[in-house]
Coordinates of C-alpha atoms in Angstrom, one line a residue:
R1 CA 17.7 2.6 -7.9
D2 CA 17.3 6.0 -6.3
Y3 CA 13.7 6.5 -5.9
Y4 CA 10.4 4.5 -5.2
D5 CA 7.8 4.4 -7.6
N6 CA 4.1 4.8 -6.5
S7 CA 3.4 1.0 -6.1
D8 CA 6.9 0.5 -4.2
A9 CA 6.2 2.9 -1.6
I10 CA 2.7 1.8 -1.0
I11 CA 3.7 -2.0 -1.0
K12 CA 6.5 -1.2 1.5
R13 CA 3.9 0.7 3.7
L14 CA 1.3 -2.0 3.7
T15 CA 4.0 -4.9 4.3
E16 CA 5.7 -2.8 7.4
S17 CA 2.1 -2.0 8.7
C18 CA 1.0 -5.6 8.6
S19 CA 4.3 -6.7 10.1
E20 CA 3.6 -4.3 13.0
R21 CA 0.4 -5.6 13.7
E22 CA 1.5 -9.2 13.1
I23 CA -1.1 -9.8 10.2
S24 CA -0.8 -11.5 7.0
I25 CA -1.4 -9.6 3.9
N26 CA -4.2 -12.1 3.2
R27 CA -5.7 -11.3 6.7
H28 CA -5.4 -7.8 6.0
A29 CA -7.4 -8.2 2.6
T30 CA -10.2 -9.8 4.7
L31 CA -10.3 -7.2 7.5
S32 CA -10.4 -4.4 4.5
A33 CA -13.1 -6.0 2.6
I34 CA -10.8 -6.3 -0.4
T35 CA -10.6 -9.4 -2.5
Q36 CA -7.5 -11.5 -2.0
S37 CA -6.9 -11.3 -5.7
T38 CA -6.8 -7.2 -5.4
V39 CA -4.1 -7.2 -3.0
D40 CA -2.1 -9.8 -4.7
N41 CA -2.1 -7.7 -7.6
M42 CA -0.9 -4.8 -5.8
M43 CA 1.8 -6.9 -4.0
K44 CA 2.9 -8.4 -7.1
E45 CA 3.1 -5.0 -8.8
E46 CA 0.5 -5.9 -11.4
T47 CA -1.7 -3.1 -10.3
K48 CA 0.7 0.1 -10.3
N49 CA -1.8 2.8 -9.5
P50 CA -4.5 1.9 -7.0
K51 CA -7.7 3.9 -6.7
L52 CA -8.4 6.0 -3.8
I53 CA -11.4 3.8 -2.8
T54 CA -8.8 0.8 -2.7
L55 CA -6.4 2.7 -0.6
H56 CA -8.9 3.7 1.8
K57 CA -10.5 0.5 2.7
L58 CA -6.6 -0.9 3.0
V59 CA -6.1 1.6 5.7
V60 CA -9.4 1.3 7.3
G61 CA -8.3 -2.4 7.6
L62 CA -5.3 -1.3 9.5
D63 CA -7.1 1.0 11.5
L64 CA -5.2 4.1 9.9
M65 CA -6.0 6.9 7.7
V66 CA -4.8 7.4 4.1
S67 CA -2.5 10.4 5.3
Q68 CA -0.8 7.9 7.5
L69 CA -0.3 5.3 5.0
L70 CA 1.3 8.0 2.6
D71 CA 3.2 9.8 5.5
F72 CA 6.6 8.2 5.6
P73 CA 10.2 9.2 4.2
E74 CA 10.1 7.1 1.1
M75 CA 7.1 8.8 0.0
K76 CA 8.6 11.9 -0.4
E77 CA 11.4 10.4 -2.6
T78 CA 8.4 8.6 -4.8
A79 CA 8.3 9.6 -8.4
F80 CA 4.7 10.0 -9.4
E81 CA 4.0 9.6 -13.3
D82 CA 0.9 9.7 -15.2
K83 CA 0.2 6.5 -17.2

């Protein structure tokens, strides 16, 4: 596939950010005050378009800003569709 969709790009960035910090996705959910099931649904791509509040909580848990989450090369190749 030549492009990422919204969830692919966010999953990739979250996974990389957790790896850089040497924390698991589950630990990240705890740090972000988000239920593990919410994060699991994103990682399994059952949630395709997470809400901004969810993204905000996720980045706070990683000590980032939303702009940092979305600022990486693959995001420029992301296809956004209204669903």
